[in-house]
Coordinates of C-alpha atoms in Angstrom, one line a residue:
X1 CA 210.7 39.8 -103.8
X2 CA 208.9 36.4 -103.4
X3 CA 208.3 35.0 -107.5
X4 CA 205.0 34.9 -108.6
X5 CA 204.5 31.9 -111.6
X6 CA 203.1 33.0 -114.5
X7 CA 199.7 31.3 -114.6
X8 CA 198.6 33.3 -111.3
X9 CA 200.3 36.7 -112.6
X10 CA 197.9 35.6 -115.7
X11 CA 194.8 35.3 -113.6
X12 CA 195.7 38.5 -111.6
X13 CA 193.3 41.6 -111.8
X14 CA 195.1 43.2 -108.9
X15 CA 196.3 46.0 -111.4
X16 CA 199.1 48.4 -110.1
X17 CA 200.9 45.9 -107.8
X18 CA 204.3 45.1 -108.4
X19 CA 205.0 41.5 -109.2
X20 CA 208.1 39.2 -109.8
X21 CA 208.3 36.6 -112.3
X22 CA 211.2 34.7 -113.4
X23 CA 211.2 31.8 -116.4
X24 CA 212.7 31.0 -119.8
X25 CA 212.4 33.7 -122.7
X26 CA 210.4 32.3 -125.9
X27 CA 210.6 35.3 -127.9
X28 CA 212.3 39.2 -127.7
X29 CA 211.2 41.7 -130.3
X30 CA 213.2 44.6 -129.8
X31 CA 212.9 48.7 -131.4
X32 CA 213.9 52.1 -130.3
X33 CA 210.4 52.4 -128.5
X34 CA 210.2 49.3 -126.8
X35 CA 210.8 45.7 -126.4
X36 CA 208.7 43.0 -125.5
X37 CA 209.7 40.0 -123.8
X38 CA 207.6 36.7 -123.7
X39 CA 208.2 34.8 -120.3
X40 CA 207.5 31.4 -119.9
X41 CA 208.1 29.1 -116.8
X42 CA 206.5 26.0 -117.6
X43 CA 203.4 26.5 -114.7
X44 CA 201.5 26.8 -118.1
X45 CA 201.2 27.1 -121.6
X46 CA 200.8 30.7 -121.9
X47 CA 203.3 33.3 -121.8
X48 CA 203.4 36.7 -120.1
X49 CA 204.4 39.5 -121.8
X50 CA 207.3 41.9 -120.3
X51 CA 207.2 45.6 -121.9
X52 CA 210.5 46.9 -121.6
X53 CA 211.3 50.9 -122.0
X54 CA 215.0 50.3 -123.6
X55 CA 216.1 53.7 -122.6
X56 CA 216.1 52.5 -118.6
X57 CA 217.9 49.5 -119.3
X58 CA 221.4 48.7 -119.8
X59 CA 221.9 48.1 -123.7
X60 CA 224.0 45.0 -123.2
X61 CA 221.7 43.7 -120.5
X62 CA 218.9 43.8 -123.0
X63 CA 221.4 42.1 -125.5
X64 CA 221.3 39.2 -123.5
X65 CA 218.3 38.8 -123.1
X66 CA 218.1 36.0 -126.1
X67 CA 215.8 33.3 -127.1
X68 CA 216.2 30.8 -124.5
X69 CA 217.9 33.0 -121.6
X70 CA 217.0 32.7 -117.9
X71 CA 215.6 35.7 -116.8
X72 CA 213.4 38.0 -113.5
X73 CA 211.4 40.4 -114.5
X74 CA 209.9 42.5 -111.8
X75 CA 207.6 45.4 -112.8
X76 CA 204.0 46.7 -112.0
X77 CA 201.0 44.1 -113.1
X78 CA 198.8 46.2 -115.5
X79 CA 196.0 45.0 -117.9
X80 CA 197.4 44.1 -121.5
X81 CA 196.2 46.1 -124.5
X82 CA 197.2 43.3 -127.0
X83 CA 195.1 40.6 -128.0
X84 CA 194.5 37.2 -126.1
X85 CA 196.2 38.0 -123.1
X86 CA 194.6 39.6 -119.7
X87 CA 197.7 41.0 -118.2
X88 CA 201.1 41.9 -118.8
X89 CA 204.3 43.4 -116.8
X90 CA 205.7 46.8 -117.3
X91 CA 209.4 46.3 -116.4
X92 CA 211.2 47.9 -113.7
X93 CA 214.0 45.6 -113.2
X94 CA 215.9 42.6 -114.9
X95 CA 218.5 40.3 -114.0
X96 CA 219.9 37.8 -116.7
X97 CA 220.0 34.4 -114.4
X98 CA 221.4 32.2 -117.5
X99 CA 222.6 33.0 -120.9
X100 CA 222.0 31.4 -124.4
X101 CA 224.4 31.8 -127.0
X102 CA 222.5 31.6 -131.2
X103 CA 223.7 27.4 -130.9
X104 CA 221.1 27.0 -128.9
X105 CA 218.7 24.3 -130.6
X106 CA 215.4 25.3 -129.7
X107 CA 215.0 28.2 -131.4
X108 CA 211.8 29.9 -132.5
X109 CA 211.9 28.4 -135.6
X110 CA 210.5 25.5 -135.9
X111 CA 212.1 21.9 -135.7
X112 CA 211.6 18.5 -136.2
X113 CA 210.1 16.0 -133.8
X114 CA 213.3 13.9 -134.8
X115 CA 215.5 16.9 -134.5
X116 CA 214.1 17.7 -130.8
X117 CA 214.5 13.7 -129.5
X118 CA 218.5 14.4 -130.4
X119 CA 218.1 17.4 -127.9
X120 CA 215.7 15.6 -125.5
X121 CA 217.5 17.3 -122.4
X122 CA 216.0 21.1 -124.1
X123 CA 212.9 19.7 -125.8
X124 CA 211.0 19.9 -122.8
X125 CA 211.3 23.6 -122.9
X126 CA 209.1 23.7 -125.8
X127 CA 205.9 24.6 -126.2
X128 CA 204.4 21.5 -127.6
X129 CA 206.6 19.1 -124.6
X130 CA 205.6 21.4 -122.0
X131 CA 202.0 21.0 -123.1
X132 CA 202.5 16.7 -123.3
X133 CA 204.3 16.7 -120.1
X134 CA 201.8 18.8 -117.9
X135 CA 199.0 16.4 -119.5
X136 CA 201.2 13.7 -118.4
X137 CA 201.5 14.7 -114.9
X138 CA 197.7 15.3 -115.0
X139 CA 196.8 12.1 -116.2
X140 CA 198.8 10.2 -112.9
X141 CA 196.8 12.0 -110.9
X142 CA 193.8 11.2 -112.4
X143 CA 194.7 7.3 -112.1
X144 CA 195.4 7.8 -108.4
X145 CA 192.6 9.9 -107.7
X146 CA 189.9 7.7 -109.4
X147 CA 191.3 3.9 -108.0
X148 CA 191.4 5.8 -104.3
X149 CA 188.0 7.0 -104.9
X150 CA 187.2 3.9 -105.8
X151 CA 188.3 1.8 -102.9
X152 CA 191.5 0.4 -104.2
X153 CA 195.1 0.4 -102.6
X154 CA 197.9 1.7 -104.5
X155 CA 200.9 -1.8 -104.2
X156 CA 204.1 -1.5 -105.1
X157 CA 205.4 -4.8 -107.1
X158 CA 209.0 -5.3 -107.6
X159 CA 211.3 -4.0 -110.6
X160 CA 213.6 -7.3 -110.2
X161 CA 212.3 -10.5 -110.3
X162 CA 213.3 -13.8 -111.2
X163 CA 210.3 -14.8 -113.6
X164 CA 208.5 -13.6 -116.5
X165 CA 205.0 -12.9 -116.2
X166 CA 204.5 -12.7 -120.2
X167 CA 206.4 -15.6 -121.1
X168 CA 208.0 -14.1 -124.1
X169 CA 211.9 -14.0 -123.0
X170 CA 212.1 -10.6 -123.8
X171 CA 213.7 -9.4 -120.5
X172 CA 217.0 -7.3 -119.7
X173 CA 218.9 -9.2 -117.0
X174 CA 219.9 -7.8 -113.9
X175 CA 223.7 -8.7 -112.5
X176 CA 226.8 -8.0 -110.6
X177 CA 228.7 -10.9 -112.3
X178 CA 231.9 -9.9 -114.5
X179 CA 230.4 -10.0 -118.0
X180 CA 234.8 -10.7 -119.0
X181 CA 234.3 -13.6 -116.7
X182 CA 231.6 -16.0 -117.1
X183 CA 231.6 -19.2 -115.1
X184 CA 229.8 -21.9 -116.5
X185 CA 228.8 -25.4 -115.7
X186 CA 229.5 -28.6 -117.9
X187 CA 226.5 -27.8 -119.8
X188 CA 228.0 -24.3 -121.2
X189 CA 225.4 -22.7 -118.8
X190 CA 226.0 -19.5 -116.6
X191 CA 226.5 -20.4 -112.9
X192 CA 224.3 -17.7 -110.7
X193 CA 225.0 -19.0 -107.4
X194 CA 227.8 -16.5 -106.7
X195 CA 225.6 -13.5 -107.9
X196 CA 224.1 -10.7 -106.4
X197 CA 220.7 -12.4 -105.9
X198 CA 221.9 -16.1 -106.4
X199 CA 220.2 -16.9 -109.0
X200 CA 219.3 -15.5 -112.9
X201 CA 216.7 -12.1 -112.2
X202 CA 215.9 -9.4 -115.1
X203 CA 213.9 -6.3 -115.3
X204 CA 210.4 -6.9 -114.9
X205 CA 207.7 -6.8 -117.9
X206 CA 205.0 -6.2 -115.7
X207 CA 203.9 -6.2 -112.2
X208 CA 200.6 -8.5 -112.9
X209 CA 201.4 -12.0 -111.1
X210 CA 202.4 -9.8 -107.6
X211 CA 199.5 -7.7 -107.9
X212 CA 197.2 -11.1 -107.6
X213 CA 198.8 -11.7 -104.7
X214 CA 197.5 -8.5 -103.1
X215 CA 194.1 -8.6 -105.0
X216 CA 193.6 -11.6 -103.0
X217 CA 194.6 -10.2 -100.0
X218 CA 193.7 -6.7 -100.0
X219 CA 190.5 -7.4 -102.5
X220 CA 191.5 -4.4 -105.4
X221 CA 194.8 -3.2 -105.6
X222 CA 196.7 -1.2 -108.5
X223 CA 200.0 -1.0 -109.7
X224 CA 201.5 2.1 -111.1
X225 CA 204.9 1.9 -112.3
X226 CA 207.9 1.3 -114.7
X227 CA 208.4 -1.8 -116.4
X228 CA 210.7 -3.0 -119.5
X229 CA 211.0 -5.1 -122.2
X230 CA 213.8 -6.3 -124.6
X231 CA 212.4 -6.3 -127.6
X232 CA 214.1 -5.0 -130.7
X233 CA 211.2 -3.1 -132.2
X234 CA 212.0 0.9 -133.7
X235 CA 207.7 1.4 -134.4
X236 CA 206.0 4.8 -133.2
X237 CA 204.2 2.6 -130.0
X238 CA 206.8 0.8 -128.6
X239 CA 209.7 1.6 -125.7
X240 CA 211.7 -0.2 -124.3
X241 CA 211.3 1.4 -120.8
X242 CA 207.7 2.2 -119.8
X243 CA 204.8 2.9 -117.4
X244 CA 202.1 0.7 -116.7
X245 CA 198.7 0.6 -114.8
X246 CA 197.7 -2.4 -113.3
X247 CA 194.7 -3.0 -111.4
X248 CA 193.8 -6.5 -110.0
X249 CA 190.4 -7.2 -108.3
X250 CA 189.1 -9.8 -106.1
X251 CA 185.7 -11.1 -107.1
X252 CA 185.4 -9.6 -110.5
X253 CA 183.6 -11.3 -113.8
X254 CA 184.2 -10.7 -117.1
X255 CA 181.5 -7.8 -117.6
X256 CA 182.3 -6.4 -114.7
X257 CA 185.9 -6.4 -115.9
X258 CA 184.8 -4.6 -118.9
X259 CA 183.0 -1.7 -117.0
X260 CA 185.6 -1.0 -115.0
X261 CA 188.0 -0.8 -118.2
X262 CA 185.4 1.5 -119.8
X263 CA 184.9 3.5 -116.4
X264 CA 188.4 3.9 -115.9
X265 CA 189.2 5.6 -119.4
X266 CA 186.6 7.8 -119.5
X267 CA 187.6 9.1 -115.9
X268 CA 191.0 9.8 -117.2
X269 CA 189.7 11.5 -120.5
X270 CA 187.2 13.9 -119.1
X271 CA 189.9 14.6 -116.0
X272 CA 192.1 16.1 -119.4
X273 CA 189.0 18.0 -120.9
X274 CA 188.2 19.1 -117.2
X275 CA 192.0 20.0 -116.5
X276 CA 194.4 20.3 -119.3
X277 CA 192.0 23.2 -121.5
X278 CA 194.6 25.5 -122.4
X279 CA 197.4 22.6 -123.6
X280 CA 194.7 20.7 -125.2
X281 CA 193.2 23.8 -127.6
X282 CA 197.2 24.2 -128.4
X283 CA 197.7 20.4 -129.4
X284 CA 194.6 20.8 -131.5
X285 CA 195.7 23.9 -133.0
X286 CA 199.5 22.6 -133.6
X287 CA 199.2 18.6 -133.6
X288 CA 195.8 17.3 -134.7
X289 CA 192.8 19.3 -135.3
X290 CA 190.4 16.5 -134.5
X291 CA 192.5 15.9 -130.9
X292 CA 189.3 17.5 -128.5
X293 CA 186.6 16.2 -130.7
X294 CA 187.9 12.9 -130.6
X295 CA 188.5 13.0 -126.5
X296 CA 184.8 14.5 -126.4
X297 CA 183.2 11.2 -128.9
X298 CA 185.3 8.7 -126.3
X299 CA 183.0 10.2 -123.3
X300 CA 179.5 10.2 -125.3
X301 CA 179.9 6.9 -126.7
X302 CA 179.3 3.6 -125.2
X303 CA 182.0 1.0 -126.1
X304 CA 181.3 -1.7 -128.0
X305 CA 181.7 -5.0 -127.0
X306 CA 182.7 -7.4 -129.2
X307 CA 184.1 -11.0 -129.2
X308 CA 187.2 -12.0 -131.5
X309 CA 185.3 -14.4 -133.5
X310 CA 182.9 -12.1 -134.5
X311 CA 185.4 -9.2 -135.4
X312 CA 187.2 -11.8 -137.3
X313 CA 184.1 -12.1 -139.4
X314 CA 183.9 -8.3 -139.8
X315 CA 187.6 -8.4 -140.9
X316 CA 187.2 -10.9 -143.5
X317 CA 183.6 -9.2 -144.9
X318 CA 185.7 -6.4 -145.1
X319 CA 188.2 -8.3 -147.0
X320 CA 185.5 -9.5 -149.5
X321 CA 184.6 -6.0 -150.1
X322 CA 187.6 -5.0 -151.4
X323 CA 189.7 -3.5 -148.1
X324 CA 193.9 -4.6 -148.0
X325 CA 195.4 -5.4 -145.1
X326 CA 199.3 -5.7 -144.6
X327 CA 198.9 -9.1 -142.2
X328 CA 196.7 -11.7 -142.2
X329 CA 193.3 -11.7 -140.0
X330 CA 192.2 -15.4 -140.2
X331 CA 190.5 -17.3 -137.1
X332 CA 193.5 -17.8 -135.0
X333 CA 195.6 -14.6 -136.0
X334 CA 196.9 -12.2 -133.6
X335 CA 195.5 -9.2 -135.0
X336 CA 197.8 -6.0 -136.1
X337 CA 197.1 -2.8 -135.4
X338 CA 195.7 -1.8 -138.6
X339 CA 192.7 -4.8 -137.9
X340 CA 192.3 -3.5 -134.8
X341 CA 191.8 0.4 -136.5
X342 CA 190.0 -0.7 -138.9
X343 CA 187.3 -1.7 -136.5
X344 CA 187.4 1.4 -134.3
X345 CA 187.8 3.7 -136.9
X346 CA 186.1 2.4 -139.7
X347 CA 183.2 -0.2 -138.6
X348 CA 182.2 1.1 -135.6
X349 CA 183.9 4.5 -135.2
X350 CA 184.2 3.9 -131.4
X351 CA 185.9 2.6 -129.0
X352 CA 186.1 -1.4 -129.2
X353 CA 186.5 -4.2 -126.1
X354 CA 187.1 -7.1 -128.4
X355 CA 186.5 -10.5 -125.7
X356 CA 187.3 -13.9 -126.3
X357 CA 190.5 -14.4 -127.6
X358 CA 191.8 -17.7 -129.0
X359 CA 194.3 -19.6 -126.3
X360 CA 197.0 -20.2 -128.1
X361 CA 198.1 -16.4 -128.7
X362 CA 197.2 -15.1 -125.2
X363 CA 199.1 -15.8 -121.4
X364 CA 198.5 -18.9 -119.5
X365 CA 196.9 -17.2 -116.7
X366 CA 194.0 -16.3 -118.2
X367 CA 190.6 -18.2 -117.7
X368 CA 189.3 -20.7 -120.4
X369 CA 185.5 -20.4 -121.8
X370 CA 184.4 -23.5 -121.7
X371 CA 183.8 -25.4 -124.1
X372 CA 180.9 -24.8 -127.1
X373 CA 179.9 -27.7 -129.4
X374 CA 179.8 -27.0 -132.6
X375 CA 177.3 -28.3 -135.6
X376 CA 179.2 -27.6 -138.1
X377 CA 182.2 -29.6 -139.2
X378 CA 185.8 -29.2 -137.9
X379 CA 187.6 -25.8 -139.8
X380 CA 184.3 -24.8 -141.3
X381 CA 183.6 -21.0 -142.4
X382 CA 183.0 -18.8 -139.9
X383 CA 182.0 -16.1 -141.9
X384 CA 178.4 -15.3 -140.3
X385 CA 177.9 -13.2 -137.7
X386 CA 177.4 -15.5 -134.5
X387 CA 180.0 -17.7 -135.4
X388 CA 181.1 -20.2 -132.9
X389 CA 184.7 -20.0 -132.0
X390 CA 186.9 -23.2 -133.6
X391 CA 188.8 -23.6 -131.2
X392 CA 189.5 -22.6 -127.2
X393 CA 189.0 -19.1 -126.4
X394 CA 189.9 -17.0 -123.0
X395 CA 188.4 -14.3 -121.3
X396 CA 190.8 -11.7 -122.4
X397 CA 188.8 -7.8 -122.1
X398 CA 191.5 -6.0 -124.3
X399 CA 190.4 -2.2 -124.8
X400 CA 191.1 -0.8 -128.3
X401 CA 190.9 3.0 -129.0
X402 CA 191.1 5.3 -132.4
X403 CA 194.5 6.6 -133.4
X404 CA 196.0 3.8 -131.3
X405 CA 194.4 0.3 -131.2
X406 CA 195.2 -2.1 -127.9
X407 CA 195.3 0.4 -125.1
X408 CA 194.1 -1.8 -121.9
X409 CA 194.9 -5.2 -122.2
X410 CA 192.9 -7.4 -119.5
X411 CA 191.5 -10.9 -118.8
X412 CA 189.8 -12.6 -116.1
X413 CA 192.4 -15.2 -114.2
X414 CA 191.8 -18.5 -113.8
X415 CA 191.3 -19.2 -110.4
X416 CA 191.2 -23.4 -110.6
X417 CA 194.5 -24.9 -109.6
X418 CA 193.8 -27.7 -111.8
X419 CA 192.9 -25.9 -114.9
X420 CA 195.9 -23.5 -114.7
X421 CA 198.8 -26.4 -114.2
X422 CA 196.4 -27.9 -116.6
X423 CA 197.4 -25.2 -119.4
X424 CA 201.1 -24.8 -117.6
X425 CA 201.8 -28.1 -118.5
X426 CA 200.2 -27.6 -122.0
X427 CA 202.4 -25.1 -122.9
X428 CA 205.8 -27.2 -121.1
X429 CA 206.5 -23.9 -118.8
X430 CA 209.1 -24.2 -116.4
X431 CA 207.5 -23.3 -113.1
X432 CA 210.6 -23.1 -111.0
X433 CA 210.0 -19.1 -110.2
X434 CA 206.3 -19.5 -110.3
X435 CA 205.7 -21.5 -107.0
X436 CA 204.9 -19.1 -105.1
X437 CA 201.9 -17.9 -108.0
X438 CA 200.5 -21.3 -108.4
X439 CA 200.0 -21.4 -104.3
X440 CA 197.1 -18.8 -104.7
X441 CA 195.7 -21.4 -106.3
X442 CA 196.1 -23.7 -104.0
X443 CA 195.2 -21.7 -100.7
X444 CA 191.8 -19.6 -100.8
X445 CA 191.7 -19.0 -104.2
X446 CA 188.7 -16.9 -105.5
X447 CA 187.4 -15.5 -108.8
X448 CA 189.5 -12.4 -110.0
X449 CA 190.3 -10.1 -112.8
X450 CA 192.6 -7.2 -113.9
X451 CA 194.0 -5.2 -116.9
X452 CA 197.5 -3.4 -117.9
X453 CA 196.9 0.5 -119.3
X454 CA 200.4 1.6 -120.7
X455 CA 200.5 4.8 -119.9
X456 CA 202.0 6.2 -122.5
X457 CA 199.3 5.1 -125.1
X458 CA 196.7 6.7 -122.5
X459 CA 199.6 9.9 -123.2
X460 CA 199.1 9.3 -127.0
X461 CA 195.7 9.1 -127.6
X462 CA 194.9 12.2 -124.5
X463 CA 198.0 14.5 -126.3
X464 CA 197.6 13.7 -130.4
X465 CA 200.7 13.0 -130.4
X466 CA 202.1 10.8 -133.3
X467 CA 205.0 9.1 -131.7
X468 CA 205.6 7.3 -128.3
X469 CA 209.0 8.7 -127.6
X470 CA 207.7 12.0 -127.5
X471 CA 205.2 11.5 -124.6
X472 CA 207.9 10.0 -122.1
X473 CA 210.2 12.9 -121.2
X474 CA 213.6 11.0 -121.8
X475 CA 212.7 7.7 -124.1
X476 CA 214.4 4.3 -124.2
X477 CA 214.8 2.3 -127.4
X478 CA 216.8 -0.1 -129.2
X479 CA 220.5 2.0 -129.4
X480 CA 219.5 4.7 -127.4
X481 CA 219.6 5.3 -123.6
X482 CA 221.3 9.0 -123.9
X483 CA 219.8 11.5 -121.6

């Protein structure tokens, strides 16, 4: 008999028909009357419920029949007499596809989030992952669906490459050299010439400097993929393999920028409300109880747009006022995420697109203000609202949302060939694998713009989930690659 999944057998009113359903067993109550069985095959949150009359079936077979077993269940459809289901299935047959023994660690019981990322390969088969992971699956489509509606071409950058678009060194190298045999030059340094590629390439960090090379082809292009970085950091928001969104547009200004980031998130946020009802009431009955109301306030409000300077100035009125920060938040400071909360949650209670950043924290490629004189001497205050940056500032758009801070991080590039080795040379880069970047510059440049979205903060904030590793299926972090 052809299987039906369980979220049509759900939405069946065709009462009386027989019907076959096969899945994973969440719970079995059993008595001399009757047993029920709650199926569950992952099409949804919801389980169906199997009524079983023991005296038909083998006692053994229903033995079996254990939390966590594989099971089919055919019987006749009828309408359920309990509470908050529509339907159920009267059994007529069973067949035990997979056994689970009492070691199995996803019992009903409850466990740990750090007791289920030690059993990553059977978390999934929990309520609560099953519920993340649908959302996750929903929320890709909702990036591909709204950049096709929207006219842009899904590009595929490369996962090797021989330079590093953040300029941070925090790369995992990719070779086929014998790490037992080295061979190095006079200088102590590795000799690539007889590697794979022929020269030193790593894992990228993002797909950002190829995607401007389409932009400027194609005109709006997006990149949707994995990317990596080496960084020795155990927090709650950071992997060490993730995804990243990456659009890059052809002709785009800062506040244009800005609305698209703001255009883009909302999409994705009401595609969850619109699509994911039944895992999100569960995540804000089990996780956080403010998870929907939050997702509903991000629609309704408008973001506020605010340049660094200026929430610099709210930081340090805070600071007078009595509020403690861990890290600094002077003029100049990269801000942590608790600055960055503090203004979302606290000052404006809204999502924040904080412009303007000071140059000397953000990437090379990203367009300089120009220049604004200032009356008041060198180093002065800044503490009035206003204030005039001390120093240079770029056109960085980053996007920072309650519960997470920095979600989108985005600027508008600098398109001047000049400018750009200008700040390249400021900074001493080495722009032997950047050649080819630099000639956009050179040959038709135009004005352009883009952002990164890592996915799995959009997974965070959308889920109310409290940790990144538990939004990726199988998570990668400093001394851990099982799975």
């Amino acid at each position: 008999m052809t299987r039906t999944k369980i979220i049509d057998a759900l939405q069946c009113t065709d009462y009386g028909k027989e019907i076959c359903v096969k899945g994973w067993v969440r719970t079995h109550r059993s008595s001399k009357a009757v047993d029920f069985i709650a199926l569950n095959d992952g099409s949804t949150i919801k389980n169906i419920q199997i009524v079983v009359d023991p005296t038909k079936f083998d006692e053994q077979l229903l033995k079996d029949i254990t939390t966590g077993a594989c099971i089919s269940a055919v019987g006749t459809l009828v309408e359920s007499q309990g509470a908050g289901q529509t339907s159920e299935i009267q059994a007529t047959d069973l067949e035990v596809y997979g056994l689970c023994d009492n070691t199995y660690p996803m019992q009903k019981k409850g466990q740990s989030f750090e007791v289920m990322r030690k059993n990553a390969h059977m978390r999934l088969r929990t309520n609560t992952f099953g519920a993340v992971m649908r959302i996750r699956h929903n929320m890709a489509m909702a990036i591909h669906t709204y950049f096709h509606e929207h006219g842009f071409f899904y590009f595929h950058t490369p996962l090797i490459t021989a330079s590093d678009c953040e300029g941070a060194g925090n790369m995992f190298q990719v070779t086929t050299k014998n790490l037992y045999d080295l061979k190095k030059d006079e200088q102590g340094k590795i000799i690539y010439d007889d590697d794979f590629f022929g020269e030193q390439t790593s894992l990228t960090v993002s797909g950002q400097l190829e995607g401007e090379l389409g932009a400027t082809a194609l005109g709006a292009i997006y990149t949707f993929g994995p990317t990596f970085r080496a960084e020795n950091s155990n927090t709650p928001r950071h992997l060490a393999e993730f995804w990243m969104v990456e659009p890059e547009v052809a002709f785009l200004d800062q506040e244009e920028l800005m609305d698209l980031e703001e255009d883009f998130i909302k999409y994705c946020v009401r595609w969850a409300l619109d699509n994911c009802k039944d895992d999100l009431e569960f995540l804000n009955k089990m996780i956080d109880k403010t998870l929907i109301e939050r997702l509903e306030g991000v629609l309704k409000d408008t973001f506020v747009r605010l340049p660094y300077t200026e929430g610099i100035n709210i930081l340090q009125e805070a600071i007078k006022k009595g509020k403690k920060f861990e890290f600094p938040c002077n003029w100049g400071d990269d801000l942590a995420s608790e600055h960055e909360r503090y203004l979302v949650e606290e000052h404006f209670k809204k999502p924040v697109i904080m412009t303007d950043y000071p140059r000397e924290f953000k990437s090379f490629y990203m367009k300089q203000n120009e220049p604004v004189q200032v009356e008041e001497p060198s180093g002065a205050s800044i503490g009035y609202k206003g204030a005039v940056a001390p120093g240079p500032t770029m056109q960085g758009t980053d996007v920072l949302f309650p519960q997470i801070g920095e979600i989108i991080g985005g600027s508008v590039r600098e398109e001047s060939y000049d400018k750009l080795m200008g700040e390249v040379n400021r900074r001493k880069m080495d722009t032997t694998h950047l050649w080819w970047y630099l000639d956009t510059r050179r040959w038709g440049s135009c004005p352009h713009a883009g952002f990164g979205l890592g996915f799995e903060r959009l997974i965070l904030f959308v889920t109310g989930m409290q940790n990144i590793r538990d939004v990726i299926p199988f998570p990668r972090t400093p001394k851990s690659a099982e799975f």
